[in-house]
Tab-separated table of C-alpha atoms in Angstrom:
chain	number	residue	atom	x	y	z
A	1	UNK	CA	57.504	17.500	-27.550
A	2	UNK	CA	60.460	17.324	-25.804
A	3	UNK	CA	62.969	13.920	-26.165
A	4	UNK	CA	65.405	12.973	-24.215
A	5	UNK	CA	67.566	9.513	-25.403
A	6	UNK	CA	69.423	7.179	-23.561
A	7	UNK	CA	72.183	5.577	-25.741
A	8	UNK	CA	71.413	2.090	-24.473
A	9	UNK	CA	68.614	0.236	-22.856
A	10	UNK	CA	70.018	-2.251	-21.442
A	11	UNK	CA	74.085	-2.793	-20.723
A	12	UNK	CA	76.238	-5.681	-19.541
A	13	UNK	CA	79.998	-5.131	-18.185
A	14	UNK	CA	82.650	-6.616	-16.262
A	15	UNK	CA	83.438	-5.340	-12.907
A	16	UNK	CA	86.690	-2.533	-13.567
A	17	UNK	CA	85.727	-1.764	-16.700
A	18	UNK	CA	84.920	2.271	-17.795
A	19	UNK	CA	81.766	3.216	-18.337
A	20	UNK	CA	79.777	5.431	-20.627
A	21	UNK	CA	76.000	6.667	-20.686
A	22	UNK	CA	74.703	8.951	-22.914
A	23	UNK	CA	72.195	11.404	-22.565
A	24	UNK	CA	70.809	14.141	-25.480
A	25	UNK	CA	67.841	16.095	-25.437
A	26	UNK	CA	66.520	18.096	-28.355
A	27	UNK	CA	64.875	21.293	-26.343
A	28	UNK	CA	68.007	23.370	-26.290
A	29	UNK	CA	67.427	22.797	-22.486
A	30	UNK	CA	69.963	24.183	-19.552
A	31	UNK	CA	69.155	21.870	-16.579
A	32	UNK	CA	70.333	18.172	-17.160
A	33	UNK	CA	70.095	15.419	-14.230
A	34	UNK	CA	71.404	11.642	-13.509
A	35	UNK	CA	70.127	9.755	-11.524
A	36	UNK	CA	69.684	6.022	-9.995
A	37	UNK	CA	67.069	3.880	-9.484
A	38	UNK	CA	66.970	0.819	-7.034
A	39	UNK	CA	64.099	-0.609	-5.216
A	40	UNK	CA	63.564	0.944	-1.968
A	41	UNK	CA	65.561	3.522	-2.961
A	42	UNK	CA	63.340	5.858	-4.758
A	43	UNK	CA	65.389	7.854	-7.432
A	44	UNK	CA	69.257	9.308	-6.237
A	45	UNK	CA	70.279	12.368	-7.632
A	46	UNK	CA	73.883	11.376	-9.031
A	47	UNK	CA	74.441	14.730	-10.620
A	48	UNK	CA	73.696	17.838	-12.663
A	49	UNK	CA	74.190	20.348	-14.672
A	50	UNK	CA	73.134	23.978	-15.014
A	51	UNK	CA	75.152	25.136	-17.776
A	52	UNK	CA	78.079	23.593	-20.784
A	53	UNK	CA	80.786	22.894	-18.799
A	54	UNK	CA	79.019	23.391	-15.426
A	55	UNK	CA	78.345	20.353	-13.108
A	56	UNK	CA	77.247	20.116	-9.806
A	57	UNK	CA	77.628	16.967	-7.333
A	58	UNK	CA	74.169	15.037	-5.864
A	59	UNK	CA	73.525	13.165	-3.247
A	60	UNK	CA	75.433	10.028	-4.443
A	61	UNK	CA	78.504	11.058	-6.317
A	62	UNK	CA	81.120	8.810	-5.465
A	63	UNK	CA	82.346	6.285	-7.472
A	64	UNK	CA	80.680	8.308	-10.709
A	65	UNK	CA	81.624	11.534	-12.895
A	66	UNK	CA	80.157	13.490	-15.889
A	67	UNK	CA	80.848	15.506	-18.732
A	68	UNK	CA	78.779	18.248	-20.187
A	69	UNK	CA	80.793	19.590	-23.305
A	70	UNK	CA	77.656	20.875	-25.140
A	71	UNK	CA	74.156	21.927	-24.484
A	72	UNK	CA	72.132	18.305	-25.636
A	73	UNK	CA	74.452	16.289	-24.319
A	74	UNK	CA	75.444	14.466	-20.631
A	75	UNK	CA	77.146	11.928	-20.010
A	76	UNK	CA	77.315	9.585	-17.072
A	77	UNK	CA	80.594	7.667	-16.360
A	78	UNK	CA	81.894	5.017	-14.216
A	79	UNK	CA	84.895	5.290	-13.822
A	80	UNK	CA	85.687	1.230	-12.575
A	81	UNK	CA	82.505	-0.777	-12.648
A	82	UNK	CA	81.457	-2.548	-9.491
A	83	UNK	CA	78.883	-4.528	-9.018
A	84	UNK	CA	77.048	-2.618	-6.807
A	85	UNK	CA	76.611	0.345	-9.642
A	86	UNK	CA	74.065	-2.759	-10.796
A	87	UNK	CA	71.324	-0.235	-11.201
A	88	UNK	CA	68.500	2.002	-13.855
A	89	UNK	CA	70.272	4.606	-14.736
A	90	UNK	CA	67.739	7.516	-14.989
A	91	UNK	CA	68.440	10.888	-17.393
A	92	UNK	CA	66.378	13.633	-17.334
A	93	UNK	CA	66.438	17.250	-18.793
A	94	UNK	CA	64.531	20.952	-17.513
A	95	UNK	CA	63.775	24.029	-19.405
A	96	UNK	CA	64.550	25.666	-16.056
A	97	UNK	CA	65.306	25.038	-12.331
A	98	UNK	CA	62.464	25.456	-10.954
A	99	UNK	CA	59.793	25.549	-8.766
A	100	UNK	CA	57.198	25.260	-11.379
A	101	UNK	CA	59.303	23.481	-14.161
A	102	UNK	CA	59.067	20.159	-15.077
A	103	UNK	CA	61.992	17.752	-15.772
A	104	UNK	CA	61.723	15.031	-18.908
A	105	UNK	CA	63.526	11.852	-18.680
A	106	UNK	CA	65.333	8.829	-21.206
A	107	UNK	CA	63.815	6.122	-21.274
A	108	UNK	CA	66.560	4.801	-18.738
A	109	UNK	CA	69.396	2.125	-19.198
A	110	UNK	CA	69.767	-0.844	-17.089
A	111	UNK	CA	73.352	-1.536	-16.631
A	112	UNK	CA	74.684	-4.968	-14.746
A	113	UNK	CA	78.375	-5.156	-13.782
A	114	UNK	CA	79.571	-8.983	-13.311
B	1	UNK	CA	65.199	19.281	4.795
B	2	UNK	CA	62.752	18.278	1.952
B	3	UNK	CA	60.886	14.996	2.179
B	4	UNK	CA	58.418	13.088	0.240
B	5	UNK	CA	56.171	10.500	1.723
B	6	UNK	CA	53.843	8.299	0.019
B	7	UNK	CA	52.951	5.515	2.645
B	8	UNK	CA	51.146	2.813	0.380
B	9	UNK	CA	53.435	0.808	-1.346
B	10	UNK	CA	51.107	-0.984	-2.935
B	11	UNK	CA	47.585	0.070	-4.595
B	12	UNK	CA	44.351	-2.324	-6.309
B	13	UNK	CA	41.682	-1.024	-8.128
B	14	UNK	CA	39.500	-2.373	-10.062
B	15	UNK	CA	39.076	-1.349	-13.780
B	16	UNK	CA	36.365	1.878	-14.393
B	17	UNK	CA	36.716	2.958	-10.882
B	18	UNK	CA	38.875	5.801	-9.036
B	19	UNK	CA	41.765	5.565	-7.344
B	20	UNK	CA	43.676	8.210	-4.734
B	21	UNK	CA	47.488	7.429	-4.340
B	22	UNK	CA	48.857	9.030	-1.426
B	23	UNK	CA	51.691	11.805	-1.313
B	24	UNK	CA	52.792	13.955	1.998
B	25	UNK	CA	55.583	16.000	2.014
B	26	UNK	CA	57.884	18.273	3.933
B	27	UNK	CA	59.454	21.609	3.617
B	28	UNK	CA	60.673	24.857	4.931
B	29	UNK	CA	60.156	26.849	1.396
B	30	UNK	CA	57.136	29.330	1.526
B	31	UNK	CA	57.697	28.775	-2.473
B	32	UNK	CA	57.124	25.195	-4.100
B	33	UNK	CA	55.980	22.733	-6.914
B	34	UNK	CA	54.469	19.249	-6.874
B	35	UNK	CA	54.690	17.136	-9.597
B	36	UNK	CA	53.211	13.119	-10.144
B	37	UNK	CA	54.629	11.134	-12.456
B	38	UNK	CA	54.051	7.508	-13.555
B	39	UNK	CA	56.835	4.931	-14.600
B	40	UNK	CA	54.995	1.948	-16.366
B	41	UNK	CA	57.258	-1.041	-16.793
B	42	UNK	CA	59.037	-0.301	-19.676
B	43	UNK	CA	60.543	2.196	-17.258
B	44	UNK	CA	60.207	5.607	-18.388
B	45	UNK	CA	59.069	8.586	-16.296
B	46	UNK	CA	56.348	10.141	-17.722
B	47	UNK	CA	55.444	13.571	-16.554
B	48	UNK	CA	51.717	13.683	-15.067
B	49	UNK	CA	50.617	16.603	-13.382
B	50	UNK	CA	51.601	19.898	-11.813
B	51	UNK	CA	50.367	21.826	-8.339
B	52	UNK	CA	51.936	25.231	-7.658
B	53	UNK	CA	51.971	26.203	-3.773
B	54	UNK	CA	50.288	29.337	-4.303
B	55	UNK	CA	47.875	27.912	-6.602
B	56	UNK	CA	43.824	28.247	-5.221
B	57	UNK	CA	42.399	25.490	-7.686
B	58	UNK	CA	43.410	21.828	-7.587
B	59	UNK	CA	45.098	21.134	-10.537
B	60	UNK	CA	43.829	18.458	-13.461
B	61	UNK	CA	44.631	16.971	-16.639
B	62	UNK	CA	42.171	15.052	-17.841
B	63	UNK	CA	41.666	12.372	-15.976
B	64	UNK	CA	44.448	12.806	-13.517
B	65	UNK	CA	43.692	15.608	-10.492
B	66	UNK	CA	45.646	16.388	-7.519
B	67	UNK	CA	44.414	16.598	-4.052
B	68	UNK	CA	45.828	19.612	-3.061
B	69	UNK	CA	45.437	20.088	0.635
B	70	UNK	CA	48.302	22.992	1.771
B	71	UNK	CA	47.338	23.074	5.879
B	72	UNK	CA	47.933	19.118	6.250
B	73	UNK	CA	50.946	19.324	3.684
B	74	UNK	CA	49.230	16.559	1.415
B	75	UNK	CA	48.971	16.547	-2.778
B	76	UNK	CA	47.391	12.911	-3.435
B	77	UNK	CA	46.722	12.085	-7.138
B	78	UNK	CA	43.135	10.909	-7.983
B	79	UNK	CA	42.772	9.151	-10.796
B	80	UNK	CA	39.269	8.315	-12.388
B	81	UNK	CA	37.902	6.086	-14.954
B	82	UNK	CA	40.819	3.444	-14.253
B	83	UNK	CA	41.982	1.785	-17.029
B	84	UNK	CA	44.260	-1.235	-17.909
B	85	UNK	CA	46.907	1.091	-18.892
B	86	UNK	CA	47.419	2.407	-15.566
B	87	UNK	CA	49.127	0.091	-13.839
B	88	UNK	CA	52.173	1.267	-13.221
B	89	UNK	CA	54.508	2.495	-10.500
B	90	UNK	CA	53.623	6.359	-9.202
B	91	UNK	CA	55.662	8.904	-8.199
B	92	UNK	CA	55.508	12.193	-6.416
B	93	UNK	CA	58.246	14.709	-6.223
B	94	UNK	CA	59.100	18.055	-4.957
B	95	UNK	CA	60.904	21.075	-6.235
B	96	UNK	CA	61.702	24.125	-3.999
B	97	UNK	CA	62.401	27.846	-5.240
B	98	UNK	CA	65.739	28.183	-3.669
B	99	UNK	CA	69.533	27.183	-3.517
B	100	UNK	CA	69.641	23.297	-2.553
B	101	UNK	CA	65.739	22.978	-2.453
B	102	UNK	CA	65.736	23.083	-6.282
B	103	UNK	CA	66.058	19.568	-6.345
B	104	UNK	CA	63.666	17.337	-7.313
B	105	UNK	CA	63.241	15.512	-4.176
B	106	UNK	CA	61.536	11.818	-3.840
B	107	UNK	CA	59.168	9.700	-2.847
B	108	UNK	CA	59.844	6.110	-2.801
B	109	UNK	CA	56.317	5.877	-5.027
B	110	UNK	CA	53.064	3.481	-5.339
B	111	UNK	CA	52.749	0.526	-7.729
B	112	UNK	CA	49.470	0.517	-9.600
B	113	UNK	CA	47.662	-2.403	-10.142
B	114	UNK	CA	44.376	-1.963	-12.463
B	115	UNK	CA	42.332	-4.911	-12.859
B	116	UNK	CA	40.334	-5.929	-14.893
């Protein structure tokens, strides 16, 4: 089975802190994604990566950056956390990036910025 | 632009009965894939079922089936013999086959409650 693991289930950080959310997948998938999920807004794509050291902006990249130094690991960075970044963050991976390939998700990180 | 619409914010069903969760979509792609995911209160998104736009038969996975009506652009999820563990959020998603449309596009979800 594909396993996508996010480093934390719950995280509380202070405003202005630099926050790292880590995601690791164990199935050699090429594609990895970071979403945030908010009530009434659904899942919104922050960044995605098709290969090591490659990244592309999603729909809401402002205030975030990402790093993919190794194929299995995709990190989301909040450069200076703000209260409006309090949310559920979901990492996903997929083998390919075509129409018939499902994405597999981690368990999610509930981030609270105070 | 691609779009997924789930018109039912919440649904209730009695245990052991069947339930249909609605999903309509809009896309300019000729080829695309449709997905359903389940999200329990624990938070993890679980892949349930896939339907390709060129598949002639409706997809089936255990108690899940997808009622695909291409002309109506609908891809409804049918859960047969509901169980208490089916209580969760359900999301419909779509993926095209070219360029920017390869990103997964999501609906806002339907909250399903299964009553004993």
